Short mmCIF file of C-alpha atoms in Angstrom, two decimals:
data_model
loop_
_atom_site.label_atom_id
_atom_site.label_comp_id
_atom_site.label_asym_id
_atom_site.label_seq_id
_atom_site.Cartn_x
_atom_site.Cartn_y
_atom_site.Cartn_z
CA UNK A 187 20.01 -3.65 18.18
CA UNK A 188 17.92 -2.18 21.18
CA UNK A 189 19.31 1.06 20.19
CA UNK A 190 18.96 0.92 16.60
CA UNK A 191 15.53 0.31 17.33
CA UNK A 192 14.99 3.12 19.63
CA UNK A 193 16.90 5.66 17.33
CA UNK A 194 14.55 4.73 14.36
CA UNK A 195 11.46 5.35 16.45
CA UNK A 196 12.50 8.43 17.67
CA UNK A 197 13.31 9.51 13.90
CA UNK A 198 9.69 8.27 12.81
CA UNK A 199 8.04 11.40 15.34
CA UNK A 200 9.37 14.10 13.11
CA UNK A 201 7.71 12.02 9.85
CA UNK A 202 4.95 11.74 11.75
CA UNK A 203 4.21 14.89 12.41
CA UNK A 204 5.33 16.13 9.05
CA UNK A 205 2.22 13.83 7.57
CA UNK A 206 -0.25 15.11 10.01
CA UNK A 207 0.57 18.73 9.26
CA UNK A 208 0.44 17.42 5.31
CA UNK A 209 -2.86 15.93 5.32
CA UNK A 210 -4.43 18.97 7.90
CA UNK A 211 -3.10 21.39 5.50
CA UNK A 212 -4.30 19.44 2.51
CA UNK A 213 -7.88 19.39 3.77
CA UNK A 214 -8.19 22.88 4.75
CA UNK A 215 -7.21 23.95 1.84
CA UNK A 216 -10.11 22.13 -0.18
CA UNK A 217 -12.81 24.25 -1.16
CA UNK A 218 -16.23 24.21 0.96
CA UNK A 219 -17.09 25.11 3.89
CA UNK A 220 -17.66 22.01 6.58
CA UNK A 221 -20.73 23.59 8.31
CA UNK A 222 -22.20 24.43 5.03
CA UNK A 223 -22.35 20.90 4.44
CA UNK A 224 -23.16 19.46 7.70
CA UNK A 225 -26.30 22.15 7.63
CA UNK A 226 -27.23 21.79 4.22
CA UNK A 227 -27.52 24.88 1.48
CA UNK A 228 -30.86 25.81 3.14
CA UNK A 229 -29.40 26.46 6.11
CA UNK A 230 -29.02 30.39 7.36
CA UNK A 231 -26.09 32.20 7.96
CA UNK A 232 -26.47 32.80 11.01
CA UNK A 233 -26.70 28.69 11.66
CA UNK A 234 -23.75 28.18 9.90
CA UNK A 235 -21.71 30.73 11.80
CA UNK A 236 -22.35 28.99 15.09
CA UNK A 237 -21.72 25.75 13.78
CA UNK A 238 -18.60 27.07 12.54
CA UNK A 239 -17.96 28.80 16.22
CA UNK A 240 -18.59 25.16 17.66
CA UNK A 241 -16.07 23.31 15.31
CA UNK A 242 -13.68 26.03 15.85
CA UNK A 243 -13.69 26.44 12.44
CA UNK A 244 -12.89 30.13 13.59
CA UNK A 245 -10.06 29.73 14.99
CA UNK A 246 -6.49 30.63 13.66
CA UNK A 247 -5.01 27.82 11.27
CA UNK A 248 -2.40 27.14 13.87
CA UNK A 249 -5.14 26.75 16.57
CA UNK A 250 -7.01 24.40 14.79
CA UNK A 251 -4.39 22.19 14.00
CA UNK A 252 -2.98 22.04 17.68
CA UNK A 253 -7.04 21.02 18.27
CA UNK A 254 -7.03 18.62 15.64
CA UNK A 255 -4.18 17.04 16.43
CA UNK A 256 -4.85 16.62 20.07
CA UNK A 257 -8.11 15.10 19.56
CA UNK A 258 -6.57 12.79 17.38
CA UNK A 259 -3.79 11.81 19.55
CA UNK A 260 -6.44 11.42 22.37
CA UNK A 261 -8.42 9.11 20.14
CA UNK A 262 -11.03 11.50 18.63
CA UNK A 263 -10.77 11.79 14.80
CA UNK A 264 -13.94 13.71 14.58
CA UNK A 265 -17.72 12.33 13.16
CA UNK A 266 -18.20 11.07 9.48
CA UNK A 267 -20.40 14.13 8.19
CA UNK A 268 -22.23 11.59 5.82
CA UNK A 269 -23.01 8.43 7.94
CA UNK A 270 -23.04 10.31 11.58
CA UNK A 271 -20.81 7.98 13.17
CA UNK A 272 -17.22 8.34 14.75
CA UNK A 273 -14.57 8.22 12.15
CA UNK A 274 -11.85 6.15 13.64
CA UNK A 275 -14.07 2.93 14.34
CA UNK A 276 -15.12 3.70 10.81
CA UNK A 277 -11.84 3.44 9.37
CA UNK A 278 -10.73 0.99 11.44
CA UNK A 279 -13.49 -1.72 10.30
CA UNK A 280 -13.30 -1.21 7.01
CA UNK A 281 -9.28 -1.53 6.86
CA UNK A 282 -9.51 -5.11 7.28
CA UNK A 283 -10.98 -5.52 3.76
CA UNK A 284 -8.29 -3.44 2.58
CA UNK A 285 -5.29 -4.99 4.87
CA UNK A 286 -7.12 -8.58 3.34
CA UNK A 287 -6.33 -7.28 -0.50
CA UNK A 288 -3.29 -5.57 0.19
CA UNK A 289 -1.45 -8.56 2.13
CA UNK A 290 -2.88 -11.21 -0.97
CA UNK A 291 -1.83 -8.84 -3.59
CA UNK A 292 1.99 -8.57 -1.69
CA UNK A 293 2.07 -12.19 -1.43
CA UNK A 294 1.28 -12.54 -5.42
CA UNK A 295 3.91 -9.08 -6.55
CA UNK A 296 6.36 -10.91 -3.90
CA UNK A 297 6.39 -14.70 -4.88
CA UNK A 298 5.78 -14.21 -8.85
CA UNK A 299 8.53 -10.77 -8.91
CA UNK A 300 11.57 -12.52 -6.96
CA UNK A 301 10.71 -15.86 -8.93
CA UNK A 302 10.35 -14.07 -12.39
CA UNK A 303 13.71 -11.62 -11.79
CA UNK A 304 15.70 -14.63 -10.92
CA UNK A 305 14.51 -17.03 -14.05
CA UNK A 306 15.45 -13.85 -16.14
CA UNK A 307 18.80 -13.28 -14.56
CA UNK A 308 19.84 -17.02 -14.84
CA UNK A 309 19.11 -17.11 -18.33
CA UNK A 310 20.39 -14.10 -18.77
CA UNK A 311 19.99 -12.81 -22.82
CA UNK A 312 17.93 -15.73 -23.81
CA UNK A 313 14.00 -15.79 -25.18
CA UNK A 314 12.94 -16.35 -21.50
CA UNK A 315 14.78 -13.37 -20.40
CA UNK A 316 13.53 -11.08 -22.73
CA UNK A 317 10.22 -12.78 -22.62
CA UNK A 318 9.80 -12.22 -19.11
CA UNK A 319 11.11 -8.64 -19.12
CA UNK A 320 8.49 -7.93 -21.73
CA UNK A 321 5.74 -8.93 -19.30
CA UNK A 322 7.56 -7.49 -16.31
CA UNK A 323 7.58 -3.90 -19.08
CA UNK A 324 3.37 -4.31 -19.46
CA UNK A 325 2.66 -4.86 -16.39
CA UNK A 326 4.07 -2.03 -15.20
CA UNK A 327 2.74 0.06 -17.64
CA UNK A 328 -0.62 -0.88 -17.51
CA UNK A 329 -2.94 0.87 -15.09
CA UNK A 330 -4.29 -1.14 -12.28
CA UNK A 331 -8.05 -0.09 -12.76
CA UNK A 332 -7.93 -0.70 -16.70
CA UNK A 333 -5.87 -4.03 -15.94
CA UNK A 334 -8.44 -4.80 -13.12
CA UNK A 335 -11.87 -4.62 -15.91
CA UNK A 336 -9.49 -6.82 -18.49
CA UNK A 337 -9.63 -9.16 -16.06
CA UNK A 338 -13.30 -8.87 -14.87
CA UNK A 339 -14.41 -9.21 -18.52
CA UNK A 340 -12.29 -12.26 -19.72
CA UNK A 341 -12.62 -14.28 -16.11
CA UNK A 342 -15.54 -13.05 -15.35
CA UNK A 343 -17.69 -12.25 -18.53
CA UNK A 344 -16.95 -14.34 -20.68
CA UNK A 345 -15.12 -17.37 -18.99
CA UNK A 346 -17.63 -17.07 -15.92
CA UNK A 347 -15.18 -18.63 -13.77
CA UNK A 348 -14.46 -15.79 -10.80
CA UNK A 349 -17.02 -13.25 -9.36
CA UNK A 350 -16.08 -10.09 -10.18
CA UNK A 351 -17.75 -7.96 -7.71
CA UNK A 352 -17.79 -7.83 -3.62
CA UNK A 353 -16.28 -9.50 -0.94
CA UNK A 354 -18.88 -12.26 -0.29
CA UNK A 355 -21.64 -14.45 -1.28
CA UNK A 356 -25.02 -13.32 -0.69
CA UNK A 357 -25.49 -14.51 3.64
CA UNK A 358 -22.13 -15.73 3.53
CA UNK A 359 -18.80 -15.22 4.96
CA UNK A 360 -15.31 -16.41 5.93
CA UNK A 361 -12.23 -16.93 4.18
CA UNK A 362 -13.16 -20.10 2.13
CA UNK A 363 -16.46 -17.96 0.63
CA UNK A 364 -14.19 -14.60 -0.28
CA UNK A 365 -11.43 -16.72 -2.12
CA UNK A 366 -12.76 -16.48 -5.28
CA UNK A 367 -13.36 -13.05 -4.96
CA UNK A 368 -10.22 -11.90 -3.68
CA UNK A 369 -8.17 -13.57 -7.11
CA UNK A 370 -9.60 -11.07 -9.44
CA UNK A 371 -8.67 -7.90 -7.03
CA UNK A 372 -5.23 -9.29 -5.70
CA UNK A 373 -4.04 -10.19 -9.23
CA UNK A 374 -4.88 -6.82 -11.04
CA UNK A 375 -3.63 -4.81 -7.88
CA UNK A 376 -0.03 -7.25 -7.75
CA UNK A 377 0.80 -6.34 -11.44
CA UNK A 378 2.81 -3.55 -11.55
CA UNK A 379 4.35 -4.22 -7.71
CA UNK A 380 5.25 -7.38 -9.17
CA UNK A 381 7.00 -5.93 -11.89
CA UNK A 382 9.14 -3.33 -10.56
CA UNK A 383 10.10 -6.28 -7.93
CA UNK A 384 11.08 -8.43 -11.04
CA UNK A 385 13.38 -5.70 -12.83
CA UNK A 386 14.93 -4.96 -8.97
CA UNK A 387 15.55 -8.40 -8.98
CA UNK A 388 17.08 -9.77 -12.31
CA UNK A 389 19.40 -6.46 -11.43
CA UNK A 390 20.73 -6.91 -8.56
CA UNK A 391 20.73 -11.17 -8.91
CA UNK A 392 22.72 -10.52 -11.90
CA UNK A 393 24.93 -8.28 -9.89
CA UNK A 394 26.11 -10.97 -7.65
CA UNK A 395 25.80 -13.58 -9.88
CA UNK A 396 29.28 -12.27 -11.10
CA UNK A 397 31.15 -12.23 -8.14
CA UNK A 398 33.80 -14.70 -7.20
CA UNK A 399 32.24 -16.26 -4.57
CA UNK A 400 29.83 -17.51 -7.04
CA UNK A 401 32.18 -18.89 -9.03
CA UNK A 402 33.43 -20.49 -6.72
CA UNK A 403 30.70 -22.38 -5.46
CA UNK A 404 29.58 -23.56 -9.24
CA UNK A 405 33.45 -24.62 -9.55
CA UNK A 406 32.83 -26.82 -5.79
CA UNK A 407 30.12 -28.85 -8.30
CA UNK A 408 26.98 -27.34 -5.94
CA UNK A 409 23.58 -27.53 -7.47
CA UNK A 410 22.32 -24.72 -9.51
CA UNK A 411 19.68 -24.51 -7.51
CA UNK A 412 21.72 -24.02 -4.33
CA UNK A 413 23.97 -21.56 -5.70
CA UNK A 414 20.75 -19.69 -6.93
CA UNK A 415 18.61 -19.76 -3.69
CA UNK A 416 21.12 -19.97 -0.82
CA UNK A 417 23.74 -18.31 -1.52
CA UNK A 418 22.99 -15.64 -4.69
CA UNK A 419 19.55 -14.53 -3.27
CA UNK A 420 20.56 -14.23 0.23
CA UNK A 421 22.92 -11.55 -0.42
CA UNK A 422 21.39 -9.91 -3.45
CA UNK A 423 18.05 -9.54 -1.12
CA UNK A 424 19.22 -6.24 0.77
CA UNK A 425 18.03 -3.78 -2.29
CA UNK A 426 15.25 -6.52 -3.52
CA UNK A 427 14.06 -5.29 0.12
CA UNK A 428 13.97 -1.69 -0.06
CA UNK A 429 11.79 -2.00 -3.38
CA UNK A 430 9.99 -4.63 -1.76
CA UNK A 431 8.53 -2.47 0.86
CA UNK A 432 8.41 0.62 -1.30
CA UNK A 433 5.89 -1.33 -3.17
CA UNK A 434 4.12 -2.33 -0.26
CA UNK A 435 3.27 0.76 0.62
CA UNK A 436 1.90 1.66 -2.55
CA UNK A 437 -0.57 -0.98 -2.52
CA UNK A 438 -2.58 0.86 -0.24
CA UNK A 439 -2.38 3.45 -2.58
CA UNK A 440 -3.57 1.76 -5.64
CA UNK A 441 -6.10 -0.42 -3.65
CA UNK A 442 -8.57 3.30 -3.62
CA UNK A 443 -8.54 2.29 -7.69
CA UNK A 444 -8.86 -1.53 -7.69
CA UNK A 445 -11.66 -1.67 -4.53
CA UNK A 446 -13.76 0.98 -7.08
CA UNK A 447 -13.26 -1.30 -9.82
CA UNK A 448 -14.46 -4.55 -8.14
CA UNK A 449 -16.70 -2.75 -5.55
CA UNK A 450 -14.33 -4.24 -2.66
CA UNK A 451 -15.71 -3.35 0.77
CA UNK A 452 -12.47 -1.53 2.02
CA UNK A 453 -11.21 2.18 2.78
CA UNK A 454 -10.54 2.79 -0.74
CA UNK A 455 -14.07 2.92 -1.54
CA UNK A 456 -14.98 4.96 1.90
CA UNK A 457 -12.48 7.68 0.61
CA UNK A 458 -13.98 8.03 -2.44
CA UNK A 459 -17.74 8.04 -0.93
CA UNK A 460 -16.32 10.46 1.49
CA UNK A 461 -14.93 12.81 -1.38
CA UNK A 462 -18.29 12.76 -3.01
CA UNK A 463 -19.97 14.04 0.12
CA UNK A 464 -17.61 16.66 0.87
CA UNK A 465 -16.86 14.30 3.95
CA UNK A 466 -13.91 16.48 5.14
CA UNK A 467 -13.30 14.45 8.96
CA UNK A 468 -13.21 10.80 7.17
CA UNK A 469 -11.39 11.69 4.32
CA UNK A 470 -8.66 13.26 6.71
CA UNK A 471 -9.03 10.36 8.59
CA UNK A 472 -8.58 7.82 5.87
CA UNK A 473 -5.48 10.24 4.41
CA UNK A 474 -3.83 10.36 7.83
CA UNK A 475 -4.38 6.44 8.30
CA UNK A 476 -2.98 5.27 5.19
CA UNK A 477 -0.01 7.83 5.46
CA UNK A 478 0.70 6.52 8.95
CA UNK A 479 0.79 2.86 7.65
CA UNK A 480 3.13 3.77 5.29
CA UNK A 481 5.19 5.18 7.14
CA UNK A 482 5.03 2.35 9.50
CA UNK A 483 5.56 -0.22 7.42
CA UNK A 484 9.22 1.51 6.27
CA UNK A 485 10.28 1.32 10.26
CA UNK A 486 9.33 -2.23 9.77
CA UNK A 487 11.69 -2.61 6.67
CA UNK A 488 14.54 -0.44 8.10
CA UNK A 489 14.51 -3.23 11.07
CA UNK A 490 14.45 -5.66 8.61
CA UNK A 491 17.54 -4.24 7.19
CA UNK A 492 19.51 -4.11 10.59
CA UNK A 493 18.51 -7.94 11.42
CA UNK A 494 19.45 -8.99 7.59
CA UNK A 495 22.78 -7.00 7.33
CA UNK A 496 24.30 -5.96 10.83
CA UNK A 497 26.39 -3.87 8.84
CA UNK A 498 23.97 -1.23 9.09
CA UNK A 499 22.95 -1.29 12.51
CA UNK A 500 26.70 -0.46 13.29
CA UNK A 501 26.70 2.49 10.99
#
């Protein structure tokens, strides 16, 4: 297992490094010009030239990117042109807003996927199973933001029973306080994760729910339930997994949308301040942070994997 683990690291440098030239590449390419901004479009050319000289905005690409990525591996992601501060404490502080959604909406597009698939794929062909699936089919199709003000307007508006805006009450914090204002967020966010966990599961549950072994078990006179849960989920879990943390990693994706739509204090709506601004060091920061979290979190799900099924360790 120790050197499973150790081959997978090694395997995530060359991904890692693949991202950082992704995002540096992605941001150079943007138009503007970074001093121009930082100086304003008063500022003379002469100004902006030196600024340029002292960012080493100058330099070759290749150059700039061995610079950039140095400073980043040393700690230094560069200064937030908009709020003058450094961009990695920055990012770091307001991730735990977003790591707060992103973990309630898993939970939710976790629990309510594995338990929907596997209603569906024991009453396989029935009204609950195509009942289900027809839920599982709109909430994938439905957009997270447009799901997201549904919500806001029928729990919000017009029931008045959830806040749908922010993090906290006025003054007020902890975990008790942001409850009801996490529901709103986590639920429109968990939607179509949840569904594409449901379909992954009524497949592959149905999948195993034909083997022999199965029979067998419902001809020993074992519960339903037990045949269901211990030994038909256990082993039909492997692929439920990969989609699992597939999905995972797009919820930092989609949280950008969802923390715009209910004005949730996290990254997401940092990126998009920092687009606005022509912000070029914190929205390369933000990109390379999210990337690197995804990327992380798959490591986490390939080990996963190995302690789940040996089989793969071995192979």
């Amino acid at each position: 297992m120790v050197s499973y683990i150790g081959k997978r690291l090694l395997a995530l440098i060359p991904v890692l490094i693949g991202v950082t030239i992704l995002v540096f590449s992605i941001m150079h390419l943007s138009p503007g010009d970074p001093a121009q901004i930082i100086l304003g479009p008063k500022a003379t050319a002469d100004s902006v030239q030196q600024l340029r000289h002292e960012l080493g905005l100058d330099l070759p690409v290749y150059q700039q990117y061995v610079r950039w990525i140095t400073n980043v591996l040393t700690g230094d992601w560069g200064r937030s042109i908009q709020m003058k501060m450094e961009v990695l404490p920055l990012v770091a502080d307001r991730f735990g807003a977003t790591f707060i959604l992103t973990l309630a909406s898993a939970l939710i597009s976790i629990v309510g996927g594995v338990l929907i698939g596997m209603v569906a794929a024991a009453k396989k062909h029935s009204f609950w199973d195509r009942f289900l699936m027809f839920l599982v089919l709109v909430g994938f199709c439905m957009p997270v933001f447009w799901f997201g003000i549904l919500l806001q307007i029928q729990f919000g508006l017009k029931l008045d029973w959830l806040p749908i805006s922010g993090m906290h009450s006025p003054g007020k914090t902890g975990f008790v306080d942001m409850l009801p204002y996490l529901i709103l967020p986590a639920v429109s966010l968990s939607a179509g994760t949840g569904a594409v966990i449901a379909r992954m599961t009524r497949s592959s549950m149905l999948e195993v729910l034909g083997q022999d072994y199965i029979r067998t078990a419902r001809a020993k006179g074992i519960k339903e339930r037990k045949v269901m849960y211990k030994h038909a989920l256990k082993n039909a879990f492997i692929p439920i997994l990969t989609v699992i943390g597939m999905q995972v990693g797009f919820l930092l994706a989609g949280a950008v949308l969802v923390e715009m739509v209910f004005s949730w204090p996290g990254i997401g709506t940092l990126m998009v301040k920092g687009i606005q601004a022509r912000d070029f060091p914190l929205v390369q920061g933000i990109i390379l942070f999210v990337a690197t979290s995804y990327v992380v979190i798959n490591l986490l799900v390939d080990l996963i994997y190995a302690y789940l099924d040996p089989r793969i360790k071995y192979k």
